[in-house]
Amino acid sequence: MLGRGLTAAAVAVVLDQTSKIALLQHFGETGCAPHREAVAPFLELVLTCNSGVSFGLFNRTGINGLIFALAAAAICIVLMVWLSRVRSTFLAVSIGLIIGGAIGNVLDRLRFGAVIDFLYFHIATWYWPAFNLADSAICIGVVAMLVDGLFLRRHSSPAEPGEDLSL
């Protein structure tokens, strides 16, 4: 399952970084100068740099981006250990998406000192903070892990005495 999880991680990183490169080229930028372009009545492409975490959380706290990068690296190490023990393809891909999303955002922090966000959804006065494909991969991975833990595990065979159920 390690290979499937790592493949999911690699796909998430490639899609995330490719989308950000395309966005920077589209706006003619090499860094984080703000831009905004309407795509649909509910969607804008924006170029914004987020020094916080997903969806702008902790963006204005003054916490150094290096701290977030180190925290993400530590989480990735823990997830890699877990991934190496997983027996479920679904769970392996879920963990891989989280790892890939974290790596995509860490690469931004190393290159730009912040994470590039570019998808901005809104309807009337309601809006969702700008985000990127790495954030999406992390969220999809977390939701899939919850689905696995809450619904899919109940239908698996009963545990053998002494079996580690966390795998």
PDB file of C-alpha atoms in Angstrom:
ATOM      1  CA  MET A   1       0.000   0.000   0.000  1.00  0.00           C
ATOM      2  CA  LEU A   2       2.998   2.271   0.460  1.00  0.00           C
ATOM      3  CA  GLY A   3       3.343   2.623  -3.312  1.00  0.00           C
ATOM      4  CA  ARG A   4      -0.287   3.641  -3.754  1.00  0.00           C
ATOM      5  CA  GLY A   5      -0.058   6.217  -0.998  1.00  0.00           C
ATOM      6  CA  LEU A   6       3.167   7.649  -2.384  1.00  0.00           C
ATOM      7  CA  THR A   7       1.630   7.762  -5.866  1.00  0.00           C
ATOM      8  CA  ALA A   8      -1.332   9.738  -4.492  1.00  0.00           C
ATOM      9  CA  ALA A   9       1.111  12.081  -2.740  1.00  0.00           C
ATOM     10  CA  ALA A  10       3.137  12.584  -5.923  1.00  0.00           C
ATOM     11  CA  VAL A  11       0.012  13.281  -8.000  1.00  0.00           C
ATOM     12  CA  ALA A  12      -1.178  15.829  -5.419  1.00  0.00           C
ATOM     13  CA  VAL A  13       2.200  17.617  -5.410  1.00  0.00           C
ATOM     14  CA  VAL A  14       2.452  17.679  -9.215  1.00  0.00           C
ATOM     15  CA  LEU A  15      -1.113  18.981  -9.700  1.00  0.00           C
ATOM     16  CA  ASP A  16      -0.672  21.588  -6.964  1.00  0.00           C
ATOM     17  CA  GLN A  17       2.677  22.902  -8.158  1.00  0.00           C
ATOM     18  CA  THR A  18       1.688  22.801 -11.844  1.00  0.00           C
ATOM     19  CA  SER A  19      -1.478  24.792 -11.122  1.00  0.00           C
ATOM     20  CA  LYS A  20       0.513  27.408  -9.213  1.00  0.00           C
ATOM     21  CA  ILE A  21       3.136  27.702 -11.954  1.00  0.00           C
ATOM     22  CA  ALA A  22       0.357  28.122 -14.536  1.00  0.00           C
ATOM     23  CA  LEU A  23      -1.307  30.783 -12.383  1.00  0.00           C
ATOM     24  CA  LEU A  24       1.933  32.721 -11.933  1.00  0.00           C
ATOM     25  CA  GLN A  25       2.542  32.578 -15.691  1.00  0.00           C
ATOM     26  CA  HIS A  26      -1.051  33.634 -16.394  1.00  0.00           C
ATOM     27  CA  PHE A  27      -0.661  36.716 -14.212  1.00  0.00           C
ATOM     28  CA  GLY A  28       2.933  37.327 -15.367  1.00  0.00           C
ATOM     29  CA  GLU A  29       4.323  37.076 -11.861  1.00  0.00           C
ATOM     30  CA  THR A  30       7.248  35.405 -10.156  1.00  0.00           C
ATOM     31  CA  GLY A  31       6.044  36.094  -6.635  1.00  0.00           C
ATOM     32  CA  CYS A  32       3.031  37.065  -4.618  1.00  0.00           C
ATOM     33  CA  ALA A  33       1.763  40.343  -6.071  1.00  0.00           C
ATOM     34  CA  PRO A  34      -2.034  40.352  -5.651  1.00  0.00           C
ATOM     35  CA  HIS A  35      -4.203  39.744  -8.723  1.00  0.00           C
ATOM     36  CA  ARG A  36      -7.878  38.995  -9.276  1.00  0.00           C
ATOM     37  CA  GLU A  37      -9.790  37.750 -12.316  1.00  0.00           C
ATOM     38  CA  ALA A  38     -13.441  36.689 -12.525  1.00  0.00           C
ATOM     39  CA  VAL A  39     -13.989  33.239 -14.040  1.00  0.00           C
ATOM     40  CA  ALA A  40     -17.670  32.780 -13.168  1.00  0.00           C
ATOM     41  CA  PRO A  41     -20.225  34.711 -11.082  1.00  0.00           C
ATOM     42  CA  PHE A  42     -19.206  32.583  -8.080  1.00  0.00           C
ATOM     43  CA  LEU A  43     -15.497  31.971  -8.788  1.00  0.00           C
ATOM     44  CA  GLU A  44     -12.458  34.187  -9.143  1.00  0.00           C
ATOM     45  CA  LEU A  45      -8.850  33.334  -9.788  1.00  0.00           C
ATOM     46  CA  VAL A  46      -6.807  35.331  -7.332  1.00  0.00           C
ATOM     47  CA  LEU A  47      -3.140  35.438  -6.551  1.00  0.00           C
ATOM     48  CA  THR A  48      -2.622  35.796  -2.855  1.00  0.00           C
ATOM     49  CA  CYS A  49       0.030  34.634  -0.434  1.00  0.00           C
ATOM     50  CA  ASN A  50      -1.078  33.028   2.782  1.00  0.00           C
ATOM     51  CA  SER A  51       1.422  33.048   5.612  1.00  0.00           C
ATOM     52  CA  GLY A  52      -0.958  30.985   7.754  1.00  0.00           C
ATOM     53  CA  VAL A  53      -2.396  27.528   7.124  1.00  0.00           C
ATOM     54  CA  SER A  54      -5.277  26.190   5.016  1.00  0.00           C
ATOM     55  CA  PHE A  55      -8.045  28.649   4.152  1.00  0.00           C
ATOM     56  CA  GLY A  56      -6.196  31.589   5.691  1.00  0.00           C
ATOM     57  CA  LEU A  57      -6.259  30.326   9.272  1.00  0.00           C
ATOM     58  CA  PHE A  58      -3.575  32.014  11.404  1.00  0.00           C
ATOM     59  CA  ASN A  59      -2.717  34.265   8.444  1.00  0.00           C
ATOM     60  CA  ARG A  60      -2.266  37.399  10.517  1.00  0.00           C
ATOM     61  CA  THR A  61      -0.872  35.971  13.730  1.00  0.00           C
ATOM     62  CA  GLY A  62       2.769  36.816  13.050  1.00  0.00           C
ATOM     63  CA  ILE A  63       3.790  33.179  13.455  1.00  0.00           C
ATOM     64  CA  ASN A  64       6.854  32.487  11.340  1.00  0.00           C
ATOM     65  CA  GLY A  65       6.116  30.402   8.233  1.00  0.00           C
ATOM     66  CA  LEU A  66       9.111  28.230   9.066  1.00  0.00           C
ATOM     67  CA  ILE A  67       7.224  26.976  12.121  1.00  0.00           C
ATOM     68  CA  PHE A  68       4.340  25.870   9.880  1.00  0.00           C
ATOM     69  CA  ALA A  69       6.783  24.228   7.461  1.00  0.00           C
ATOM     70  CA  LEU A  70       8.502  22.331  10.282  1.00  0.00           C
ATOM     71  CA  ALA A  71       5.155  21.268  11.739  1.00  0.00           C
ATOM     72  CA  ALA A  72       4.037  20.027   8.310  1.00  0.00           C
ATOM     73  CA  ALA A  73       7.307  18.119   7.896  1.00  0.00           C
ATOM     74  CA  ALA A  74       6.858  16.459  11.295  1.00  0.00           C
ATOM     75  CA  ILE A  75       3.271  15.518  10.449  1.00  0.00           C
ATOM     76  CA  CYS A  76       4.447  14.085   7.114  1.00  0.00           C
ATOM     77  CA  ILE A  77       6.994  11.900   8.902  1.00  0.00           C
ATOM     78  CA  VAL A  78       4.325  10.532  11.241  1.00  0.00           C
ATOM     79  CA  LEU A  79       1.981   9.952   8.294  1.00  0.00           C
ATOM     80  CA  MET A  80       4.746   8.176   6.339  1.00  0.00           C
ATOM     81  CA  VAL A  81       5.270   5.758   9.229  1.00  0.00           C
ATOM     82  CA  TRP A  82       1.521   5.148   9.363  1.00  0.00           C
ATOM     83  CA  LEU A  83       1.386   4.767   5.576  1.00  0.00           C
ATOM     84  CA  SER A  84       4.096   2.107   5.675  1.00  0.00           C
ATOM     85  CA  ARG A  85       1.832  -0.031   7.899  1.00  0.00           C
ATOM     86  CA  VAL A  86      -1.530   0.480   6.195  1.00  0.00           C
ATOM     87  CA  ARG A  87      -3.246  -2.481   4.519  1.00  0.00           C
ATOM     88  CA  SER A  88      -6.150  -0.600   2.930  1.00  0.00           C
ATOM     89  CA  THR A  89      -5.791   1.034  -0.491  1.00  0.00           C
ATOM     90  CA  PHE A  90      -8.469   3.589   0.414  1.00  0.00           C
ATOM     91  CA  LEU A  91      -6.654   4.609   3.598  1.00  0.00           C
ATOM     92  CA  ALA A  92      -3.258   4.609   1.852  1.00  0.00           C
ATOM     93  CA  VAL A  93      -4.533   6.989  -0.832  1.00  0.00           C
ATOM     94  CA  SER A  94      -6.164   9.168   1.847  1.00  0.00           C
ATOM     95  CA  ILE A  95      -2.908   9.469   3.767  1.00  0.00           C
ATOM     96  CA  GLY A  96      -1.029  10.048   0.514  1.00  0.00           C
ATOM     97  CA  LEU A  97      -3.294  12.983  -0.369  1.00  0.00           C
ATOM     98  CA  ILE A  98      -2.599  14.593   3.003  1.00  0.00           C
ATOM     99  CA  ILE A  99       1.147  14.082   2.608  1.00  0.00           C
ATOM    100  CA  GLY A 100       1.096  15.427  -0.955  1.00  0.00           C
ATOM    101  CA  GLY A 101      -0.918  18.487   0.023  1.00  0.00           C
ATOM    102  CA  ALA A 102       1.420  19.222   2.913  1.00  0.00           C
ATOM    103  CA  ILE A 103       4.482  18.865   0.677  1.00  0.00           C
ATOM    104  CA  GLY A 104       2.936  21.157  -1.957  1.00  0.00           C
ATOM    105  CA  ASN A 105       2.366  23.886   0.609  1.00  0.00           C
ATOM    106  CA  VAL A 106       5.814  23.415   2.191  1.00  0.00           C
ATOM    107  CA  LEU A 107       7.404  23.863  -1.249  1.00  0.00           C
ATOM    108  CA  ASP A 108       5.585  27.206  -1.529  1.00  0.00           C
ATOM    109  CA  ARG A 109       6.826  28.289   1.893  1.00  0.00           C
ATOM    110  CA  LEU A 110      10.383  27.452   0.898  1.00  0.00           C
ATOM    111  CA  ARG A 111      10.076  29.292  -2.444  1.00  0.00           C
ATOM    112  CA  PHE A 112       7.912  32.276  -1.545  1.00  0.00           C
ATOM    113  CA  GLY A 113       7.871  32.447   2.253  1.00  0.00           C
ATOM    114  CA  ALA A 114       4.116  31.825   2.120  1.00  0.00           C
ATOM    115  CA  VAL A 115       1.586  29.582   0.384  1.00  0.00           C
ATOM    116  CA  ILE A 116       0.046  30.657  -2.920  1.00  0.00           C
ATOM    117  CA  ASP A 117      -3.753  30.500  -2.830  1.00  0.00           C
ATOM    118  CA  PHE A 118      -5.790  31.130  -5.955  1.00  0.00           C
ATOM    119  CA  LEU A 119      -9.315  29.669  -5.870  1.00  0.00           C
ATOM    120  CA  TYR A 120     -11.849  32.096  -4.428  1.00  0.00           C
ATOM    121  CA  PHE A 121     -15.513  31.034  -4.261  1.00  0.00           C
ATOM    122  CA  HIS A 122     -18.292  33.438  -3.275  1.00  0.00           C
ATOM    123  CA  ILE A 123     -22.037  33.963  -3.606  1.00  0.00           C
ATOM    124  CA  ALA A 124     -23.488  37.385  -2.784  1.00  0.00           C
ATOM    125  CA  THR A 125     -21.987  38.275   0.611  1.00  0.00           C
ATOM    126  CA  TRP A 126     -20.916  34.707   1.447  1.00  0.00           C
ATOM    127  CA  TYR A 127     -17.362  33.718   0.580  1.00  0.00           C
ATOM    128  CA  TRP A 128     -14.883  30.956   1.246  1.00  0.00           C
ATOM    129  CA  PRO A 129     -11.278  32.027   1.885  1.00  0.00           C
ATOM    130  CA  ALA A 130      -8.953  31.534  -1.079  1.00  0.00           C
ATOM    131  CA  PHE A 131      -7.311  28.123  -1.242  1.00  0.00           C
ATOM    132  CA  ASN A 132      -5.272  25.913  -3.554  1.00  0.00           C
ATOM    133  CA  LEU A 133      -5.141  22.310  -4.767  1.00  0.00           C
ATOM    134  CA  ALA A 134      -2.831  21.283  -1.906  1.00  0.00           C
ATOM    135  CA  ASP A 135      -5.460  22.467   0.591  1.00  0.00           C
ATOM    136  CA  SER A 136      -8.061  20.495  -1.356  1.00  0.00           C
ATOM    137  CA  ALA A 137      -5.912  17.343  -1.292  1.00  0.00           C
ATOM    138  CA  ILE A 138      -5.474  17.663   2.477  1.00  0.00           C
ATOM    139  CA  CYS A 139      -9.219  18.139   3.046  1.00  0.00           C
ATOM    140  CA  ILE A 140     -10.186  15.275   0.731  1.00  0.00           C
ATOM    141  CA  GLY A 141      -7.631  13.044   2.461  1.00  0.00           C
ATOM    142  CA  VAL A 142      -8.925  13.916   5.931  1.00  0.00           C
ATOM    143  CA  VAL A 143     -12.578  13.381   4.933  1.00  0.00           C
ATOM    144  CA  ALA A 144     -11.655  10.061   3.294  1.00  0.00           C
ATOM    145  CA  MET A 145      -9.849   8.993   6.486  1.00  0.00           C
ATOM    146  CA  LEU A 146     -12.972   9.826   8.488  1.00  0.00           C
ATOM    147  CA  VAL A 147     -15.116   7.831   6.061  1.00  0.00           C
ATOM    148  CA  ASP A 148     -12.681   4.933   6.376  1.00  0.00           C
ATOM    149  CA  GLY A 149     -12.683   5.043  10.163  1.00  0.00           C
ATOM    150  CA  LEU A 150     -16.394   5.639  10.646  1.00  0.00           C
ATOM    151  CA  PHE A 151     -17.950   3.520   7.915  1.00  0.00           C
ATOM    152  CA  LEU A 152     -15.573   1.240   6.057  1.00  0.00           C
ATOM    153  CA  ARG A 153     -13.881  -0.365   9.056  1.00  0.00           C
ATOM    154  CA  ARG A 154     -17.196  -1.609  10.480  1.00  0.00           C
ATOM    155  CA  HIS A 155     -17.631  -3.934   7.535  1.00  0.00           C
ATOM    156  CA  SER A 156     -14.175  -5.456   7.762  1.00  0.00           C
ATOM    157  CA  SER A 157     -13.491  -8.793   9.385  1.00  0.00           C
ATOM    158  CA  PRO A 158     -13.295  -8.949  13.183  1.00  0.00           C
ATOM    159  CA  ALA A 159      -9.889  -8.431  14.719  1.00  0.00           C
ATOM    160  CA  GLU A 160      -7.793 -11.373  15.736  1.00  0.00           C
ATOM    161  CA  PRO A 161      -6.690 -11.455  19.388  1.00  0.00           C
ATOM    162  CA  GLY A 162      -3.728  -9.108  19.789  1.00  0.00           C
ATOM    163  CA  GLU A 163      -4.164  -7.566  16.300  1.00  0.00           C
ATOM    164  CA  ASP A 164      -3.296  -3.875  15.986  1.00  0.00           C
ATOM    165  CA  LEU A 165      -6.505  -2.220  14.746  1.00  0.00           C
ATOM    166  CA  SER A 166      -4.828   1.093  13.969  1.00  0.00           C
ATOM    167  CA  LEU A 167      -3.459  -0.301  10.733  1.00  0.00           C
TER     168      LEU A 167
END
